Coordinates of C-alpha atoms in Angstrom, one line a residue:
Chain A
M21 CA 0.0 0.0 0.0
S22 CA 1.5 3.3 -1.0
T23 CA 0.1 6.6 -0.1
A24 CA -3.3 6.2 1.4
S25 CA -5.9 8.5 -0.1
R26 CA -8.2 10.2 2.5
T27 CA -11.5 8.7 3.0
G28 CA -13.7 11.8 2.5
T29 CA -17.0 10.4 3.7
A30 CA -17.9 7.3 5.3
P31 CA -20.0 4.9 3.3
G32 CA -23.3 6.7 3.1
T33 CA -25.5 3.8 3.9
V34 CA -25.6 1.8 7.1
T35 CA -28.1 -0.5 5.8
G36 CA -25.7 -3.4 5.3
A37 CA -23.9 -5.1 2.6
G38 CA -24.4 -5.1 -1.1
T39 CA -26.0 -1.7 -1.4
G40 CA -23.9 -1.3 -4.5
T41 CA -26.3 -2.7 -7.1
G42 CA -25.0 -5.0 -9.8
A43 CA -22.8 -3.1 -12.3
G44 CA -25.0 -3.3 -15.3
P45 CA -24.9 -0.8 -18.0
G46 CA -26.3 2.6 -16.9
T47 CA -25.0 2.5 -13.3
G48 CA -22.8 5.6 -12.8
S49 CA -21.2 7.4 -15.6
G50 CA -17.6 5.9 -15.0
T51 CA -16.3 5.4 -18.6
G52 CA -15.4 1.8 -17.9
V53 CA -18.9 0.9 -16.9
R54 CA -20.7 2.6 -19.8
R55 CA -18.4 1.4 -22.5
Q56 CA -18.0 -2.2 -21.6
P57 CA -20.7 -3.5 -19.3
V58 CA -19.5 -7.1 -19.9
R59 CA -16.2 -6.1 -18.0
W60 CA -18.3 -5.8 -14.9
L61 CA -20.1 -9.1 -15.3
P62 CA -17.7 -11.0 -13.0
L63 CA -19.0 -9.1 -10.0
A64 CA -22.5 -10.5 -10.5
P65 CA -22.1 -13.8 -8.6
A66 CA -20.5 -12.3 -5.6
T67 CA -23.0 -9.4 -5.6
L68 CA -25.9 -11.8 -5.8
L69 CA -24.7 -13.8 -3.0
L70 CA -24.1 -10.8 -0.8
L71 CA -27.5 -9.4 -1.6
L72 CA -29.3 -12.8 -0.9
F73 CA -27.5 -14.0 2.2
L74 CA -26.2 -10.9 3.8
A75 CA -28.2 -7.9 3.0
G76 CA -31.4 -10.1 2.8
P77 CA -31.0 -11.3 6.3
I78 CA -30.1 -7.7 7.6
C79 CA -33.3 -6.3 6.0
Y80 CA -35.4 -9.3 7.4
C81 CA -33.8 -8.5 10.8
V82 CA -35.0 -4.9 10.7
Y83 CA -38.5 -6.1 9.9
I84 CA -38.6 -9.1 12.5
A85 CA -37.4 -6.8 15.3
F86 CA -40.6 -4.8 15.1
T87 CA -42.9 -7.9 15.2
D88 CA -43.9 -10.4 17.9
M89 CA -42.7 -13.4 15.9
Q90 CA -42.5 -16.6 18.0
L91 CA -40.8 -19.9 17.4
T92 CA -43.9 -21.9 18.5
G93 CA -47.5 -21.2 19.4
S94 CA -49.3 -18.5 17.5
S95 CA -48.7 -19.0 13.8
H96 CA -49.4 -15.4 12.7
T97 CA -47.0 -12.5 13.4
D98 CA -48.1 -9.1 14.3
F99 CA -46.4 -5.7 13.8
V100 CA -45.7 -4.4 17.4
G101 CA -43.8 -1.2 16.7
L102 CA -41.2 -0.4 19.4
A103 CA -42.6 -2.9 21.9
N104 CA -39.5 -5.2 21.8
F105 CA -37.2 -2.3 22.4
R106 CA -39.3 -1.0 25.3
R107 CA -39.3 -4.4 26.7
A108 CA -35.5 -4.6 26.4
L109 CA -35.1 -1.3 28.4
S110 CA -37.3 -2.5 31.2
D111 CA -35.8 -6.0 31.3
A112 CA -33.3 -6.5 34.1
R113 CA -31.9 -9.5 32.3
F114 CA -31.2 -7.3 29.2
R115 CA -29.4 -4.7 31.4
N116 CA -27.3 -7.6 32.9
A117 CA -26.3 -8.8 29.5
V118 CA -25.3 -5.2 28.4
W119 CA -23.2 -4.8 31.4
L120 CA -21.7 -8.3 31.0
T121 CA -20.9 -7.5 27.3
L122 CA -19.2 -4.3 28.4
V123 CA -17.1 -6.2 31.0
F124 CA -16.3 -9.0 28.6
T125 CA -15.2 -6.5 25.8
F126 CA -13.3 -4.3 28.1
V127 CA -11.3 -6.9 29.9
S128 CA -10.7 -9.4 27.1
S129 CA -10.4 -7.0 24.1
V130 CA -9.3 -3.5 25.2
V131 CA -7.2 -4.5 28.2
G132 CA -6.3 -8.1 27.5
Q133 CA -5.7 -8.8 23.9
N134 CA -4.7 -5.3 23.0
T135 CA -2.1 -4.7 25.8
L136 CA -0.8 -8.3 25.7
G137 CA -0.5 -8.3 22.0
L138 CA 1.4 -5.0 22.0
A139 CA 3.7 -6.2 24.9
L140 CA 4.4 -9.4 23.1
A141 CA 5.2 -7.6 19.8
G142 CA 7.5 -5.3 21.7
L143 CA 9.3 -8.1 23.7
M144 CA 9.7 -10.1 20.6
R145 CA 11.9 -7.4 19.0
R146 CA 14.3 -7.7 21.9
A147 CA 14.2 -11.3 22.7
S148 CA 16.4 -14.1 21.5
R149 CA 15.2 -16.0 18.4
P150 CA 14.3 -19.3 20.0
L151 CA 12.0 -17.8 22.5
R152 CA 10.5 -15.5 19.8
T153 CA 9.7 -18.5 17.7
L154 CA 8.4 -20.5 20.5
T155 CA 6.1 -17.9 22.0
G156 CA 4.8 -16.8 18.7
A157 CA 4.1 -20.4 17.7
L158 CA 2.1 -21.1 20.9
V159 CA 0.1 -17.8 20.7
I160 CA -0.8 -18.4 17.1
T161 CA -1.7 -22.0 17.7
A162 CA -4.2 -20.9 20.4
W163 CA -5.7 -18.6 17.6
V164 CA -5.9 -21.1 14.9
L165 CA -7.5 -23.8 17.0
P166 CA -11.2 -24.1 16.3
E167 CA -13.4 -22.2 18.7
I168 CA -15.0 -25.1 20.4
V169 CA -11.7 -26.9 21.0
A170 CA -10.4 -23.7 22.7
A171 CA -13.4 -23.5 24.7
F172 CA -13.0 -27.2 25.8
L173 CA -9.4 -26.6 26.8
L174 CA -10.2 -23.5 28.8
Y175 CA -13.1 -25.2 30.4
A176 CA -10.8 -27.9 31.7
F177 CA -8.2 -25.3 32.7
F178 CA -10.6 -23.3 34.8
R179 CA -12.6 -26.1 36.4
R180 CA -12.2 -26.7 40.2
E181 CA -10.1 -29.8 39.6
G182 CA -8.4 -28.1 36.6
T183 CA -4.8 -27.1 35.9
L184 CA -5.2 -23.5 37.1
N185 CA -5.9 -24.5 40.6
A186 CA -3.1 -27.1 40.5
V187 CA -0.7 -24.3 39.5
L188 CA -2.1 -22.0 42.3
G189 CA -1.9 -24.7 44.8
W190 CA 1.7 -25.4 43.8
L191 CA 2.5 -21.6 44.4
H192 CA 0.6 -22.0 47.8
L193 CA -2.2 -19.6 46.6
P194 CA -5.9 -20.3 47.2
G195 CA -7.8 -21.9 44.4
Q196 CA -11.5 -21.7 43.7
N197 CA -14.2 -22.9 41.4
W198 CA -13.6 -20.2 38.8
L199 CA -16.5 -21.0 36.4
F200 CA -18.8 -20.7 39.3
T201 CA -17.4 -17.7 41.3
L202 CA -16.1 -15.5 38.3
P203 CA -17.6 -17.0 35.2
I204 CA -17.4 -13.7 33.2
L205 CA -13.7 -13.3 34.0
A206 CA -13.0 -17.0 33.1
V207 CA -14.5 -16.5 29.7
S208 CA -12.7 -13.2 29.3
F209 CA -9.4 -14.8 30.1
A210 CA -10.3 -17.6 27.6
N211 CA -11.1 -15.0 25.0
V212 CA -7.6 -13.4 25.7
W213 CA -5.9 -16.8 25.3
R214 CA -7.7 -17.3 22.0
G215 CA -7.5 -13.9 20.4
T216 CA -4.2 -12.4 21.4
A217 CA -2.4 -13.5 18.3
F218 CA -4.3 -11.2 16.1
S219 CA -3.1 -8.1 18.0
M220 CA 0.3 -9.5 18.1
L221 CA 0.5 -9.9 14.4
I222 CA -0.9 -6.4 13.8
Y223 CA 1.5 -4.8 16.2
S224 CA 4.5 -6.8 15.1
A225 CA 3.9 -5.5 11.5
A226 CA 3.5 -1.9 12.9
L227 CA 6.6 -1.9 14.9
A228 CA 8.6 -3.3 12.1
E229 CA 7.7 -0.2 10.1
I230 CA 9.2 2.2 12.6
P231 CA 12.4 3.4 11.0
E232 CA 15.7 2.1 12.8
E233 CA 17.0 5.7 12.8
I234 CA 14.3 7.0 15.0
T235 CA 14.8 4.4 17.7
E236 CA 18.6 5.0 17.6
A237 CA 18.3 8.7 17.8
A238 CA 16.1 8.3 20.8
E239 CA 18.7 6.2 22.5
V240 CA 21.4 8.6 21.8
D241 CA 19.3 11.4 23.2
G242 CA 18.9 9.4 26.3
A243 CA 15.2 8.8 25.9
S244 CA 15.2 5.2 27.2
G245 CA 12.9 2.5 28.3
W246 CA 9.3 3.6 29.1
R247 CA 9.8 7.3 28.1
A248 CA 10.8 6.2 24.6
V249 CA 7.8 3.9 24.4
W250 CA 5.5 6.6 25.6
H251 CA 6.7 9.4 23.5
I252 CA 8.1 7.9 20.4
T253 CA 6.8 4.3 19.8
L254 CA 3.1 4.7 20.9
P255 CA 2.5 7.9 18.8
M256 CA 4.1 6.3 15.8
I257 CA 1.9 3.3 15.8
R258 CA -1.4 5.1 17.0
R259 CA -3.2 4.3 13.8
S260 CA -2.6 0.7 14.3
I261 CA -3.7 0.9 17.9
G262 CA -7.0 2.5 16.7
T263 CA -7.6 -0.1 14.0
N264 CA -6.7 -3.0 16.3
L265 CA -8.9 -1.8 19.0
M266 CA -11.8 -1.5 16.5
L267 CA -11.4 -4.9 15.0
N268 CA -10.8 -6.7 18.4
T269 CA -14.0 -5.0 19.8
L270 CA -16.0 -6.0 16.7
Q271 CA -14.7 -9.6 17.0
T272 CA -15.3 -9.7 20.8
L273 CA -18.9 -8.4 20.5
S274 CA -19.8 -11.4 18.5
V275 CA -18.3 -14.1 20.5
F276 CA -20.8 -16.8 21.1
G277 CA -19.4 -20.3 20.8
L278 CA -16.6 -19.8 23.3
I279 CA -19.0 -18.6 26.1
W280 CA -21.8 -21.1 25.1
A281 CA -19.6 -24.0 25.3
M282 CA -17.7 -23.0 28.5
T283 CA -20.7 -21.8 30.7
R284 CA -23.8 -21.7 28.6
G285 CA -24.2 -18.1 29.9
G286 CA -24.3 -19.5 33.5
P287 CA -24.4 -20.1 36.3
G288 CA -27.7 -18.4 36.2
D289 CA -27.1 -15.6 33.9
R290 CA -23.8 -14.5 35.2
S291 CA -21.8 -14.9 32.0
Q292 CA -24.7 -14.1 29.6
T293 CA -23.3 -11.5 27.1
L294 CA -25.7 -10.1 24.5
P295 CA -25.2 -12.8 21.9
V296 CA -25.9 -15.5 24.4
F297 CA -28.9 -13.5 25.7
M298 CA -30.2 -13.1 22.1
Y299 CA -29.9 -16.8 21.5
D300 CA -31.6 -17.6 24.8
E301 CA -34.6 -15.4 24.2
A302 CA -35.1 -16.5 20.7
F303 CA -34.6 -20.3 21.2
N304 CA -35.2 -21.2 24.7
K305 CA -38.0 -18.7 25.4
S306 CA -39.0 -18.8 21.6
L307 CA -39.3 -15.1 21.4
I308 CA -37.8 -14.7 17.9
G309 CA -39.0 -11.1 17.7
Y310 CA -37.5 -10.0 20.9
G311 CA -34.2 -11.8 20.2
T312 CA -34.1 -10.1 16.8
A313 CA -34.6 -6.7 18.4
V314 CA -31.5 -7.4 20.6
A315 CA -29.7 -8.6 17.4
L316 CA -30.5 -5.4 15.7
L317 CA -29.1 -3.4 18.5
L318 CA -25.9 -5.5 18.2
L319 CA -25.8 -4.9 14.5
L320 CA -26.2 -1.1 14.9
V321 CA -23.2 -1.0 17.4
G322 CA -21.2 -3.1 15.0
S323 CA -22.0 -0.9 12.1
L324 CA -21.0 2.3 14.1
F325 CA -17.7 0.6 14.9
S326 CA -17.3 -0.4 11.3
V327 CA -17.8 3.2 10.0
V328 CA -15.3 4.5 12.7
Y329 CA -12.9 1.9 11.6
L330 CA -13.2 2.8 7.9
R331 CA -12.5 6.4 8.8
L332 CA -9.5 5.4 10.8
M333 CA -8.0 3.3 8.1
K334 CA -8.2 5.9 5.4
V335 CA -8.5 3.2 2.9
E336 CA -6.9 3.4 -0.4
V337 CA -9.4 2.0 -2.9
Chain B
M9 CA 30.9 8.0 25.3
P10 CA 30.6 5.0 27.6
P11 CA 32.9 2.0 27.0
V12 CA 31.5 -0.7 24.7
H13 CA 31.2 -3.4 27.2
T14 CA 28.6 -1.6 29.3
V15 CA 26.5 -0.9 26.2
L16 CA 26.6 -4.6 25.3
S17 CA 25.8 -5.7 28.8
R18 CA 22.8 -3.4 28.8
R19 CA 21.7 -4.9 25.5
T20 CA 22.2 -8.4 27.0
R21 CA 20.3 -7.4 30.1
R22 CA 17.5 -6.3 28.0
R23 CA 17.4 -9.4 26.0
L24 CA 17.4 -11.6 29.1
A25 CA 14.6 -9.5 30.6
A26 CA 12.5 -9.9 27.4
D27 CA 13.3 -13.6 27.2
A28 CA 12.1 -14.1 30.9
A29 CA 8.9 -12.1 30.2
L30 CA 8.2 -14.2 27.0
L31 CA 8.9 -17.4 28.9
V32 CA 6.2 -16.5 31.5
V33 CA 3.7 -15.8 28.7
A34 CA 4.7 -19.0 26.8
A35 CA 4.1 -21.0 29.9
A36 CA 0.6 -19.5 30.4
F37 CA -0.3 -20.3 26.8
V38 CA 1.2 -23.8 26.8
L39 CA -0.7 -25.2 29.8
P40 CA -4.0 -25.7 28.1
L41 CA -2.4 -27.0 25.0
A42 CA -0.2 -29.5 27.0
W43 CA -3.3 -30.7 28.7
L44 CA -4.9 -31.6 25.5
V45 CA -1.9 -33.5 24.1
L46 CA -1.2 -35.3 27.3
A47 CA -4.8 -36.1 28.1
S48 CA -5.2 -37.6 24.6
F49 CA -2.5 -40.4 25.3
D50 CA -3.8 -40.9 28.9
D51 CA -6.5 -43.6 29.4
G52 CA -7.2 -42.2 32.9
A53 CA -7.1 -38.5 31.9
N54 CA -8.7 -36.0 34.3
L55 CA -8.7 -32.1 34.1
R56 CA -5.2 -31.7 35.2
V57 CA -2.0 -31.5 33.2
R58 CA -0.1 -34.7 34.0
V59 CA 2.3 -37.0 32.2
P60 CA 0.5 -40.3 31.5
A61 CA 1.7 -43.2 33.5
S62 CA 1.6 -45.4 30.5
P63 CA 1.0 -43.5 27.2
T64 CA -1.5 -45.3 25.1
L65 CA -3.3 -44.8 21.8
D66 CA -6.6 -46.2 23.3
N67 CA -8.2 -42.9 23.3
F68 CA -7.7 -42.5 19.6
S69 CA -8.8 -46.0 18.7
A70 CA -12.0 -45.4 20.7
V71 CA -12.9 -42.3 18.8
L72 CA -12.0 -43.5 15.3
T73 CA -15.5 -44.8 14.6
D74 CA -17.9 -43.7 12.0
E75 CA -20.2 -42.1 14.5
I76 CA -17.7 -40.1 16.4
T77 CA -15.1 -39.1 13.9
F78 CA -15.5 -40.2 10.2
T79 CA -19.0 -38.9 9.6
P80 CA -18.6 -35.5 11.2
M81 CA -15.2 -34.9 9.6
L82 CA -16.6 -36.0 6.2
N83 CA -19.6 -33.6 6.8
S84 CA -17.2 -30.8 7.7
L85 CA -15.2 -31.4 4.6
V86 CA -18.2 -31.4 2.4
L87 CA -19.8 -28.3 4.0
C88 CA -16.5 -26.3 4.3
G89 CA -15.0 -27.6 1.1
S90 CA -18.0 -26.6 -1.0
A91 CA -18.5 -23.2 0.7
T92 CA -14.7 -22.6 0.3
V93 CA -14.8 -23.3 -3.5
L94 CA -17.8 -21.0 -3.8
T95 CA -16.2 -18.2 -1.9
V96 CA -12.9 -18.4 -3.8
V97 CA -14.5 -18.5 -7.3
C98 CA -16.7 -15.6 -6.5
A99 CA -13.9 -13.7 -4.8
V100 CA -11.5 -14.2 -7.8
L101 CA -14.2 -13.1 -10.3
A102 CA -15.2 -10.1 -8.3
A103 CA -11.7 -9.0 -7.5
Y104 CA -10.5 -8.9 -11.1
P105 CA -12.6 -6.0 -12.3
L106 CA -12.2 -4.1 -8.9
S107 CA -8.4 -4.4 -9.2
R108 CA -8.1 -3.7 -13.0
Y109 CA -10.6 -1.2 -14.1
R110 CA -11.0 2.3 -12.8
S111 CA -14.6 3.6 -12.3
R112 CA -16.5 5.8 -10.0
F113 CA -18.3 2.7 -8.9
N114 CA -15.3 0.9 -7.5
R115 CA -14.7 2.9 -4.4
P116 CA -18.3 2.6 -2.8
Y117 CA -18.3 -1.0 -3.8
L118 CA -15.1 -1.8 -2.0
L119 CA -16.0 0.4 1.0
T120 CA -19.2 -1.6 1.3
I121 CA -17.2 -4.8 1.1
L122 CA -14.9 -3.7 3.8
F123 CA -17.8 -2.5 5.9
S124 CA -19.3 -6.1 5.6
T125 CA -16.1 -7.7 6.7
C126 CA -16.6 -6.0 10.1
L127 CA -20.3 -6.9 10.7
P128 CA -20.9 -9.1 13.6
I129 CA -22.3 -12.1 11.6
T130 CA -23.4 -13.7 15.1
A131 CA -26.0 -10.9 15.4
V132 CA -27.9 -12.0 12.3
M133 CA -28.1 -15.6 13.1
V134 CA -31.4 -15.4 14.8
P135 CA -33.1 -13.7 11.8
V136 CA -31.2 -16.0 9.3
Y137 CA -32.7 -19.0 11.2
G138 CA -36.2 -17.4 10.7
L139 CA -35.5 -16.6 7.2
F140 CA -34.2 -20.2 6.4
V141 CA -37.4 -21.7 7.9
Q142 CA -39.5 -19.5 5.7
V143 CA -37.7 -20.4 2.4
N144 CA -37.2 -24.1 3.3
L145 CA -33.4 -23.8 3.5
I146 CA -33.2 -24.9 7.1
D147 CA -31.3 -28.2 7.7
T148 CA -30.0 -28.3 4.1
V149 CA -26.3 -28.6 3.6
Y150 CA -26.4 -26.5 0.5
G151 CA -28.2 -23.7 2.2
T152 CA -25.8 -23.7 5.1
A153 CA -22.8 -23.8 2.7
L154 CA -24.2 -20.8 0.8
F155 CA -24.6 -18.8 4.0
L156 CA -21.1 -19.8 5.1
A157 CA -19.6 -18.9 1.7
T158 CA -21.3 -15.4 1.9
S159 CA -20.1 -14.8 5.4
Q160 CA -16.5 -15.2 4.3
L161 CA -17.0 -13.5 0.9
P162 CA -16.3 -9.9 1.8
F163 CA -12.9 -10.6 3.4
A164 CA -12.0 -13.0 0.6
I165 CA -12.7 -10.3 -2.0
W166 CA -10.7 -7.8 -0.1
L167 CA -7.7 -10.1 0.4
M168 CA -7.9 -11.3 -3.3
K169 CA -8.1 -7.7 -4.6
N170 CA -5.0 -6.8 -2.6
F171 CA -3.1 -9.8 -4.1
M172 CA -4.2 -8.9 -7.6
D173 CA -3.1 -5.3 -7.1
G174 CA 0.4 -6.7 -6.6
V175 CA 0.4 -8.5 -9.9
P176 CA 1.7 -6.4 -12.8
K177 CA -0.7 -5.8 -15.7
V178 CA 1.7 -5.9 -18.6
L179 CA 1.1 -9.5 -19.5
E180 CA -2.7 -9.0 -19.5
E181 CA -2.3 -6.0 -21.7
A182 CA -0.3 -8.1 -24.1
A183 CA -3.1 -10.7 -24.1
W184 CA -5.7 -8.0 -24.8
T185 CA -3.8 -6.7 -27.7
D186 CA -3.4 -10.1 -29.2
G187 CA -7.3 -10.2 -29.2
A188 CA -7.8 -12.6 -26.4
S189 CA -11.2 -12.6 -24.8
M190 CA -11.6 -11.7 -21.1
A191 CA -12.3 -15.4 -20.2
Q192 CA -9.2 -16.6 -22.1
T193 CA -7.1 -13.9 -20.5
L194 CA -8.4 -14.8 -17.0
R195 CA -7.8 -18.5 -17.6
R196 CA -4.4 -18.4 -19.4
V197 CA -2.7 -15.4 -18.0
V198 CA -4.2 -14.0 -14.9
L199 CA -5.1 -17.2 -13.0
P200 CA -1.5 -18.7 -13.3
L201 CA -0.2 -15.4 -11.9
M202 CA -2.8 -15.2 -9.1
G203 CA -2.3 -18.8 -8.1
P204 CA -0.4 -18.2 -5.0
G205 CA -2.7 -15.4 -3.9
A206 CA -5.8 -17.5 -4.5
T207 CA -4.4 -20.4 -2.7
V208 CA -3.7 -18.2 0.4
V209 CA -7.3 -16.9 0.2
M210 CA -8.7 -20.4 -0.3
I211 CA -6.8 -21.9 2.7
Y212 CA -7.6 -18.9 5.0
T213 CA -11.3 -19.3 4.1
F214 CA -11.2 -22.9 4.8
I215 CA -9.6 -22.5 8.1
M216 CA -12.2 -19.9 9.2
L217 CA -15.1 -22.1 8.0
W218 CA -13.6 -25.3 9.5
G219 CA -13.8 -23.8 13.0
N220 CA -17.1 -22.1 12.6
F221 CA -19.6 -23.4 15.2
F222 CA -22.4 -21.0 15.4
V223 CA -23.7 -21.1 11.8
P224 CA -24.0 -24.9 11.4
F225 CA -25.3 -25.1 15.1
M226 CA -28.1 -22.8 14.1
L227 CA -28.9 -24.0 10.5
L228 CA -28.4 -27.8 10.6
L229 CA -30.6 -30.0 12.8
S230 CA -30.2 -33.6 11.6
P231 CA -27.5 -35.4 13.6
D232 CA -26.2 -37.1 10.5
Q233 CA -25.5 -33.9 8.8
L234 CA -23.6 -32.1 11.6
P235 CA -20.1 -31.1 11.0
A236 CA -17.3 -31.8 13.6
S237 CA -17.6 -28.4 15.1
V238 CA -21.0 -29.2 16.3
T239 CA -20.6 -32.9 17.2
I240 CA -17.6 -32.0 19.4
F241 CA -19.8 -29.5 21.2
T242 CA -22.5 -32.2 21.6
L243 CA -20.0 -34.7 23.0
F244 CA -18.4 -32.2 25.3
G245 CA -21.9 -30.9 26.3
N246 CA -22.9 -34.1 27.9
Y247 CA -21.4 -32.7 31.1
G248 CA -21.9 -35.6 33.4
S249 CA -19.3 -38.1 33.1
V250 CA -17.1 -37.0 30.3
A251 CA -14.4 -39.2 28.8
Y252 CA -11.9 -36.5 28.7
G253 CA -9.1 -38.5 27.1
Q254 CA -11.3 -39.5 24.2
L255 CA -12.5 -35.9 23.8
A256 CA -9.0 -34.6 23.8
A257 CA -8.0 -37.3 21.1
F258 CA -11.1 -36.2 18.9
S259 CA -10.1 -32.5 19.5
I260 CA -6.7 -33.2 18.2
L261 CA -8.0 -35.1 15.1
Y262 CA -10.3 -32.3 14.4
S263 CA -7.8 -29.5 14.9
T264 CA -4.9 -31.0 13.0
P265 CA -6.1 -30.0 9.5
V266 CA -6.3 -26.4 10.2
L267 CA -3.1 -26.2 12.0
V268 CA -1.3 -27.9 9.1
L269 CA -3.0 -25.6 6.6
Y270 CA -2.1 -22.6 8.6
I271 CA 1.6 -23.6 8.7
L272 CA 1.4 -23.8 5.0
I273 CA 0.2 -20.3 4.5
S274 CA 1.9 -18.5 7.4
R275 CA 4.8 -17.3 5.4
R276 CA 2.5 -15.6 2.9
L277 CA 0.2 -14.2 5.5
G278 CA 3.1 -13.4 7.8
G279 CA 3.9 -10.0 9.1
G280 CA 2.0 -8.1 6.4
F281 CA -1.2 -10.0 7.4
A282 CA -3.8 -7.8 8.9
L283 CA -7.5 -7.6 8.4
G284 CA -8.0 -5.4 5.3
G285 CA -4.3 -5.6 4.5
A286 CA -4.1 -1.9 4.8
V287 CA -3.3 -1.4 8.4
K288 CA -0.6 1.3 8.7
G289 CA 1.3 2.4 11.7

């Protein structure tokens, strides 16, 4: 990527994917489109799939969120306006899910993955080769493992009779039944274990782009250690930090399998983040309409983050 | 000017400190993985990391049955394989005009694609379930594969376009002037050059789909159609008395393909890999 052009405006529509209609003749007056419509034909299959299976469901989501659709029982669905959203606002379990989602996102994405990823990337530049390779391989393995396998490993790790308590006992520290006492923290740490590699890769690439002269000049000027990090390194990679925070947060917002497999959102609803709450309302309480209203809120938050991310990236297209 | 040896020793001290810190992190990351590997060879496995008293392959032979391993793995292969092929074909076709032609329409299209890469797909799964029930796609492998393919498509298009941007246009232009049609050019000139990029996109997509749990969990119902990502959850979900060793063995069998595939493409994705490929410091 050479010089990135500025993104003047964010994409105008927040309705979802595929708003760019097929590139037939007559769309736009770009010379290429008008003169040779056949050139744009290869876009058709992808555009069709995106419209049918991504834009379609999103539009359907918007529609269902305003109805009282149920999984079972009454066969006809009525339009209920904002009832689902009013219900959410007065629902203590929804507020609990919002709170837990904030905790989960903050602990595992903002603090955990982001900070640990940056620390690892920084340490790897100084460490010896064997340790760099070893740590990198382990962190990336945790990332590549399928979600449910990771959930199973960490479930075993945090159980009362699991490895974490064994290690704590060996250090003469008190253990406890983590999945029962602190379930939201257990799944947050699980998500850190699983997702740190992504931040590590992004930050490794960002740090590698800092010119050697700058770091050397800083050392000559006596700016060492933390001061150099704070005043030189961090400002130089601030765009990567922004991008990484956005992407991490978006990924963390949509974590379902890891939590579902480790705790089912329990005990009670003490690790029930929004995706799990949404699933529970729609399929265990069969309130599809209400579950979809929650899904729509998640989508809106995700869309906001996406737009901010696009602005940050100053994409060169 | 300080004497050289103090500078060196400071460097060395720093390196040792960094090594020690990485060692601590590596230990924290290795424990859950070590448990998996050790438990799979231990016929009395419990939830703690321990070296098996007498390493055995019993767990593996116990899970190598049609019901536990072969059918789910075959289902995964059919589901993820077909979705991957569909994604890559659509991505290659779509990326070509986006990479090669200039028009006012490129930019909004690409921004929309990039925007879609970030959408939390989890959130649309409830309405997708409702939609699939309405149009009779629920519990069909091809319907699930179509949805999976679409979920990976935005990122695949983006990645593919970036690879294509790195391939020079000279040869294509030569083919054009010789009067080759677009299809001929794509097949004889472009695809051979794009091969490595397309392979990376293909493997990356496959890895993502292989580990995807939520989509098949929602859209497939018949036990005989479920991929390994869902059957492993069902096995592990029967909380009561779990045969941890067998579950660990099956986890290893199920994870091996993606780990191997990742090693194949890690060089190519390497340091420059970042979502969107345009992350700059």
